[in-house]
C-alpha positions as protocol buffer text, in pm:
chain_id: "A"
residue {
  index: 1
  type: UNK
  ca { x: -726 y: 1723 z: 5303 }
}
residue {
  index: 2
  type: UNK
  ca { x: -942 y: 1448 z: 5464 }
}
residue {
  index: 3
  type: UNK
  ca { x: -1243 y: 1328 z: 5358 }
}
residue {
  index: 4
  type: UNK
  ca { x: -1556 y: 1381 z: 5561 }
}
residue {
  index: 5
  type: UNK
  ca { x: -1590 y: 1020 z: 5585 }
}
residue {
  index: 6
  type: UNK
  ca { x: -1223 y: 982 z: 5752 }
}
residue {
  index: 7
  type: UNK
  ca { x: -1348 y: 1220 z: 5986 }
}
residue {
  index: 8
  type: UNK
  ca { x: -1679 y: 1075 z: 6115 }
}
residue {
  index: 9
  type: UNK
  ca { x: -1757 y: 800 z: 6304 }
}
residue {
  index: 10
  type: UNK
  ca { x: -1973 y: 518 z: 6136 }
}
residue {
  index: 11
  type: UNK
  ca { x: -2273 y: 499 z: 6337 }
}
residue {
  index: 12
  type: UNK
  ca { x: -2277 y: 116 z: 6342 }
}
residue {
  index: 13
  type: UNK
  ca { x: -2113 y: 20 z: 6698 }
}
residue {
  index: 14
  type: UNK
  ca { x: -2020 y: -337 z: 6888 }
}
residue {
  index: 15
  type: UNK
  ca { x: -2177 y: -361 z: 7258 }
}
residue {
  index: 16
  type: UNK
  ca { x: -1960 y: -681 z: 7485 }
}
residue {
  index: 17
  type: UNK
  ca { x: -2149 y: -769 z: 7796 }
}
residue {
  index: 18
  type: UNK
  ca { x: -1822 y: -903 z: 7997 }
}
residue {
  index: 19
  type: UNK
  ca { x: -1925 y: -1121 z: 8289 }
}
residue {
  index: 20
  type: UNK
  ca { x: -1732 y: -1368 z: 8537 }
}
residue {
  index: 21
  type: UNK
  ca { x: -1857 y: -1740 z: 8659 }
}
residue {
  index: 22
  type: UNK
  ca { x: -2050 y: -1570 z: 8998 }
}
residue {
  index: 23
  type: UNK
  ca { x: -2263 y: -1400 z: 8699 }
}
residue {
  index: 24
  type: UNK
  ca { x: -2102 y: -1034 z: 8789 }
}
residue {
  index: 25
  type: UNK
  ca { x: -2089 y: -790 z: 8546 }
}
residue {
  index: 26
  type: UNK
  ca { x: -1794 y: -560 z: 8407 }
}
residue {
  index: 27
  type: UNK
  ca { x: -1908 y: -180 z: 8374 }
}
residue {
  index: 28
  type: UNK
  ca { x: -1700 y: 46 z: 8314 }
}
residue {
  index: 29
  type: UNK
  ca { x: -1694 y: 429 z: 8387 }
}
residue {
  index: 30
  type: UNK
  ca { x: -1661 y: 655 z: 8087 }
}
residue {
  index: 31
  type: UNK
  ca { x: -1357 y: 944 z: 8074 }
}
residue {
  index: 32
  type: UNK
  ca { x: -1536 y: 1190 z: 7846 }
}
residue {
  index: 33
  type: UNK
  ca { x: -1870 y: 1180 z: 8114 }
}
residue {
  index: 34
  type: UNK
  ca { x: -1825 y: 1000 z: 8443 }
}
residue {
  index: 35
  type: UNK
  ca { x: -2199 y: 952 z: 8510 }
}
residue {
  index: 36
  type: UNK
  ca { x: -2191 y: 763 z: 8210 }
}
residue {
  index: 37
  type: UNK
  ca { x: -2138 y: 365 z: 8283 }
}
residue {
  index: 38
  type: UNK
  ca { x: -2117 y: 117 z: 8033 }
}
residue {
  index: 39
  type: UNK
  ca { x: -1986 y: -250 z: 7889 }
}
residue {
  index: 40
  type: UNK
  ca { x: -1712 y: -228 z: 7614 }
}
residue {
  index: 41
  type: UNK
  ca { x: -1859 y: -101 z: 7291 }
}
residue {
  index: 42
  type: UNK
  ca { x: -1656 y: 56 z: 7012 }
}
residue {
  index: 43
  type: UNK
  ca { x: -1741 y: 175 z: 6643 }
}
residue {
  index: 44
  type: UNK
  ca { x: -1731 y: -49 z: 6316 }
}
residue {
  index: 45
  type: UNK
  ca { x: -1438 y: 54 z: 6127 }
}
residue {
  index: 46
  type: UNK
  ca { x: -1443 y: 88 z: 5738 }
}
residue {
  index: 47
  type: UNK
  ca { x: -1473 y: -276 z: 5584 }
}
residue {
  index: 48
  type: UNK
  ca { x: -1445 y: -378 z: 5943 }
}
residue {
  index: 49
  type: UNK
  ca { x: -1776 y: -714 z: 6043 }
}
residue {
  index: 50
  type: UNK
  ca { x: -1904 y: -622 z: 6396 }
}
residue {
  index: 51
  type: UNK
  ca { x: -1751 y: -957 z: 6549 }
}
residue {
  index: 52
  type: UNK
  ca { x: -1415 y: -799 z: 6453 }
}
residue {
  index: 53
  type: UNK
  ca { x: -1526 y: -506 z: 6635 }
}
residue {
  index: 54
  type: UNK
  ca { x: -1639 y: -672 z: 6955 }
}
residue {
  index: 55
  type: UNK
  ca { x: -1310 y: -864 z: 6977 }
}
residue {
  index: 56
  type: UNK
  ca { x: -1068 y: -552 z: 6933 }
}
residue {
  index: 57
  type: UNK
  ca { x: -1256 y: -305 z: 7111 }
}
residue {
  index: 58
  type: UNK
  ca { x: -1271 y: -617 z: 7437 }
}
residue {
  index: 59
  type: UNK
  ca { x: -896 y: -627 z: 7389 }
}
residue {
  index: 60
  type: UNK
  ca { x: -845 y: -270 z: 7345 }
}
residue {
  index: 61
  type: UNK
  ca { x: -1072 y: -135 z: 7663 }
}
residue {
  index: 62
  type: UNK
  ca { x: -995 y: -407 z: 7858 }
}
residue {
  index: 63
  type: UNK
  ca { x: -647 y: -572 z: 7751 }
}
residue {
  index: 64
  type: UNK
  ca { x: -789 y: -921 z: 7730 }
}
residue {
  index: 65
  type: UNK
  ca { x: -733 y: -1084 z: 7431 }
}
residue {
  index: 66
  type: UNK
  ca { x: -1065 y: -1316 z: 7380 }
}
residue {
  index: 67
  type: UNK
  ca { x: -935 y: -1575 z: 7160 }
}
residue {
  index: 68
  type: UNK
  ca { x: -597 y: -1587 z: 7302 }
}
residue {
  index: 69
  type: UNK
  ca { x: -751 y: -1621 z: 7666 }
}
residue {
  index: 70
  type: UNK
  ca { x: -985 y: -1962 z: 7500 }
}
residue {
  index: 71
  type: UNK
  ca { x: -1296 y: -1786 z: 7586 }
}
residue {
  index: 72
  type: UNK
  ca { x: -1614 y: -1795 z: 7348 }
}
residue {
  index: 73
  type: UNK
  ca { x: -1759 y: -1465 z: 7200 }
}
residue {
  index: 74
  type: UNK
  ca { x: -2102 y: -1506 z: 7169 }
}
residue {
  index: 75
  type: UNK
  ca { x: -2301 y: -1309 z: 6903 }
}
residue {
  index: 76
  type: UNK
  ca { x: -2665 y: -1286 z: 6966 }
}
residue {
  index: 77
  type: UNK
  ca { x: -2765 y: -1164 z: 6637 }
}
residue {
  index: 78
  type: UNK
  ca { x: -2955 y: -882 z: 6811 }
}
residue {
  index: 79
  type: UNK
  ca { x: -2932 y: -516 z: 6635 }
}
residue {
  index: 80
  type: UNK
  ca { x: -3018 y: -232 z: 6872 }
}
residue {
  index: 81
  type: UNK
  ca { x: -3087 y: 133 z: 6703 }
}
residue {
  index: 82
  type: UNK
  ca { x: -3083 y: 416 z: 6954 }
}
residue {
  index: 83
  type: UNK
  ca { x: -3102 y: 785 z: 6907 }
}
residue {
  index: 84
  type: UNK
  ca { x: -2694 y: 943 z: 6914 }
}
residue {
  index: 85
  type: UNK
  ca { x: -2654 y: 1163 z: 7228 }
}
residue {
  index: 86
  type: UNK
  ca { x: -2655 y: 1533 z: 7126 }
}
residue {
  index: 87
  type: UNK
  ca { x: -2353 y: 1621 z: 7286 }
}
residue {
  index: 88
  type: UNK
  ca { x: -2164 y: 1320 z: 7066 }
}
residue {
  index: 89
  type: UNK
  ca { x: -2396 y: 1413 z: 6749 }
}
residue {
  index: 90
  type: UNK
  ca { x: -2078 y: 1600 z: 6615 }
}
residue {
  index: 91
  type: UNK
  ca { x: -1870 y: 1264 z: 6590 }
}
residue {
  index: 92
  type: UNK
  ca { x: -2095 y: 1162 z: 6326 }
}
residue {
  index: 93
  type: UNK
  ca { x: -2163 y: 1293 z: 5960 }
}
residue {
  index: 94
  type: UNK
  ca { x: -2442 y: 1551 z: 5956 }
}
residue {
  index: 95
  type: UNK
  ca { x: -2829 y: 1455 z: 5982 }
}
residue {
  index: 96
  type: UNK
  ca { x: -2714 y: 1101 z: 6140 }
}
residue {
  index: 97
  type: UNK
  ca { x: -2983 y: 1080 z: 6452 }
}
residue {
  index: 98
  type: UNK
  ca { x: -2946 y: 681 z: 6499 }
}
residue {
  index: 99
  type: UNK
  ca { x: -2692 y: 466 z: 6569 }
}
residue {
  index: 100
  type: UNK
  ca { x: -2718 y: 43 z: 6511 }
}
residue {
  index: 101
  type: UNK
  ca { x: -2542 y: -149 z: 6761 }
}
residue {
  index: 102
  type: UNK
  ca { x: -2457 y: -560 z: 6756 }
}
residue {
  index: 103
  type: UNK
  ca { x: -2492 y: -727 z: 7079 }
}
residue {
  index: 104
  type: UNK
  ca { x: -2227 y: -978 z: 7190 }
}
residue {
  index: 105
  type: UNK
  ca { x: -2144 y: -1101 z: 7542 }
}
residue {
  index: 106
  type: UNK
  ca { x: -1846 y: -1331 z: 7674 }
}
residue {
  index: 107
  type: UNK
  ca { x: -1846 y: -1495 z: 7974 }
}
residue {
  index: 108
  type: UNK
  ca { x: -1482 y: -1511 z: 8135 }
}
residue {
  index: 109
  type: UNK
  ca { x: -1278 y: -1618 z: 8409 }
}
residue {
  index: 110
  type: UNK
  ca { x: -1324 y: -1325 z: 8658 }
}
residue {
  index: 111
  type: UNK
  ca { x: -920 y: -1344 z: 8787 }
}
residue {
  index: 112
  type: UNK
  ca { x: -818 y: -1156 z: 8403 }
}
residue {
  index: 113
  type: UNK
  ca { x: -618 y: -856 z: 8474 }
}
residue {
  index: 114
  type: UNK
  ca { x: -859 y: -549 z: 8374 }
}
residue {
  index: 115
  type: UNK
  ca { x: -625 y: -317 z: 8182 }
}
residue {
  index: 116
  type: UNK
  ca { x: -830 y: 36 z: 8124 }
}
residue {
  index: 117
  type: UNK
  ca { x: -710 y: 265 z: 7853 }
}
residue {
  index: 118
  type: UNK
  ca { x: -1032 y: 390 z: 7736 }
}
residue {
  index: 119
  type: UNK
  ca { x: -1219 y: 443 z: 8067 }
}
residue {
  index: 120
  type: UNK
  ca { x: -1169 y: 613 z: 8433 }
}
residue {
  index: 121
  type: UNK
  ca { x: -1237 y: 294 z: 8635 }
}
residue {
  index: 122
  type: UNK
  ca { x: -1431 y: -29 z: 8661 }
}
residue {
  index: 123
  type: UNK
  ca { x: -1635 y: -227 z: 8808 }
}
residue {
  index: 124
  type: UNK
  ca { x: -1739 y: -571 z: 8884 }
}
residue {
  index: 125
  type: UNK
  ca { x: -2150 y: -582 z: 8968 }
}
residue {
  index: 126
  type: UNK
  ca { x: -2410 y: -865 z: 9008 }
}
residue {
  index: 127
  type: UNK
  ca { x: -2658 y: -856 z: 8717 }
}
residue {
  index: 128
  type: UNK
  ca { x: -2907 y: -645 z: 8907 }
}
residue {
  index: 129
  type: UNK
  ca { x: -2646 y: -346 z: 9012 }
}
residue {
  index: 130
  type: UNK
  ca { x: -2543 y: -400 z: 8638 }
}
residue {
  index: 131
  type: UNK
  ca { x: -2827 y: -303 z: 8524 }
}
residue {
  index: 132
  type: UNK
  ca { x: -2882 y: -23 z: 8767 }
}
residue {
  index: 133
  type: UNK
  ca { x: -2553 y: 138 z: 8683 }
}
residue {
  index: 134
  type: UNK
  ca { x: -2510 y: 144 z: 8345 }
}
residue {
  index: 135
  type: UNK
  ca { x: -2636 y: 457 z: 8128 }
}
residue {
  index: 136
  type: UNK
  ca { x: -2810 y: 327 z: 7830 }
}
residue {
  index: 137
  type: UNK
  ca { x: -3121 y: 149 z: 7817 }
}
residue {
  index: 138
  type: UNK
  ca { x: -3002 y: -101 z: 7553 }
}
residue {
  index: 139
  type: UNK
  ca { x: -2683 y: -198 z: 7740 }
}
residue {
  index: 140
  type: UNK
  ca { x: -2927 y: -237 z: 8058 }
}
residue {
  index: 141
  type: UNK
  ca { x: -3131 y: -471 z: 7855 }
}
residue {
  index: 142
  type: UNK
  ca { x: -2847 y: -621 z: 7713 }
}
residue {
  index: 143
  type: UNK
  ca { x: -2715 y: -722 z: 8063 }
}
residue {
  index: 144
  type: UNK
  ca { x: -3093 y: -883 z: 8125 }
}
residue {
  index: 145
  type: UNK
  ca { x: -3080 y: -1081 z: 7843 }
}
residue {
  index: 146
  type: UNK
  ca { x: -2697 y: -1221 z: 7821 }
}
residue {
  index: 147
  type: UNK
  ca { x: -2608 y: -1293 z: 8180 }
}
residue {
  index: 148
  type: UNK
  ca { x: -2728 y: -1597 z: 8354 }
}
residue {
  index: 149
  type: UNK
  ca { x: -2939 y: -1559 z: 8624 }
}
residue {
  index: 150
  type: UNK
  ca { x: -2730 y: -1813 z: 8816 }
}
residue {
  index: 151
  type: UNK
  ca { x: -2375 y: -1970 z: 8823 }
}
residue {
  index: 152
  type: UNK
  ca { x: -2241 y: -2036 z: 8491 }
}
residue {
  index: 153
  type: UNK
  ca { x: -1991 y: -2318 z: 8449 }
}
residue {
  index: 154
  type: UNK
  ca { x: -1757 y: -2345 z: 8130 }
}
């Protein structure tokens, strides 16, 4: 028999802002609620640090491999805490209302083959349209606070 805790999600989660040179954004459109746009972001496993999270859930939703590609993850030692969606309360243990969730970003290329396994489709958006698109308030200000305003050299 499993143990409750092999059951529910830990509600401690990575967020990845992905975004190119030209500044544009990667959202990407959710399977279990296509309204629902977002940038990668993934659950802390057991024992598992949130950089460890941000670079397997990037490689996992998106099939680019951050430290094999050269680029720089970039942890900006912001925690968010936002209320858990009733209709994904059930993934958690019991009287959980709040999830914490570690903000990285990475700026890459922009020619990377995007492989989805996670989501319906994706997107490439300037910062503004980012922010317009995706669901959640935190990854919207994520976005505003991660991506340049302007061209970003390496």
């Amino acid at each position: 028999m499993l143990d409750n805790k092999d059951v529910y999600r830990r509600p401690e989660s990575a967020l990845v802002v992905i975004y190119d040179r030209q500044c544009r954004v990667l959202v990407m459109q959710r399977q279990d609620d296509p309204q629902f746009w977002q940038s990668v972001t993934g659950t802390l496993e057991t024992g598992e640090l949130a950089i460890c999270t941000a670079f397997r859930e990037v490689k996992e939703e998106t099939g680019i491999d951050i430290r094999q590609a050269g680029y720089q993850l970039r942890d900006h030692q912001q925690t968010n805490r936002y209320a858990i969606r009733d209709i994904w309360q059930y993934r958690y243990p019991p009287n959980t209302p709040y999830n914490t969730e570690h903000v990285f970003s990475v700026q890459i290329a922009g020619n990377d083959q995007i492989t989805l396994t996670e989501h319906l489709s994706y997107q490439w958006l300037d910062k503004t349209s980012a922010m317009a698109k995706v669901w959640s308030d935190t990854n919207r200000a994520a976005i505003k606070h991660c991506v340049p305003d302007t061209f970003v050299s390496d």
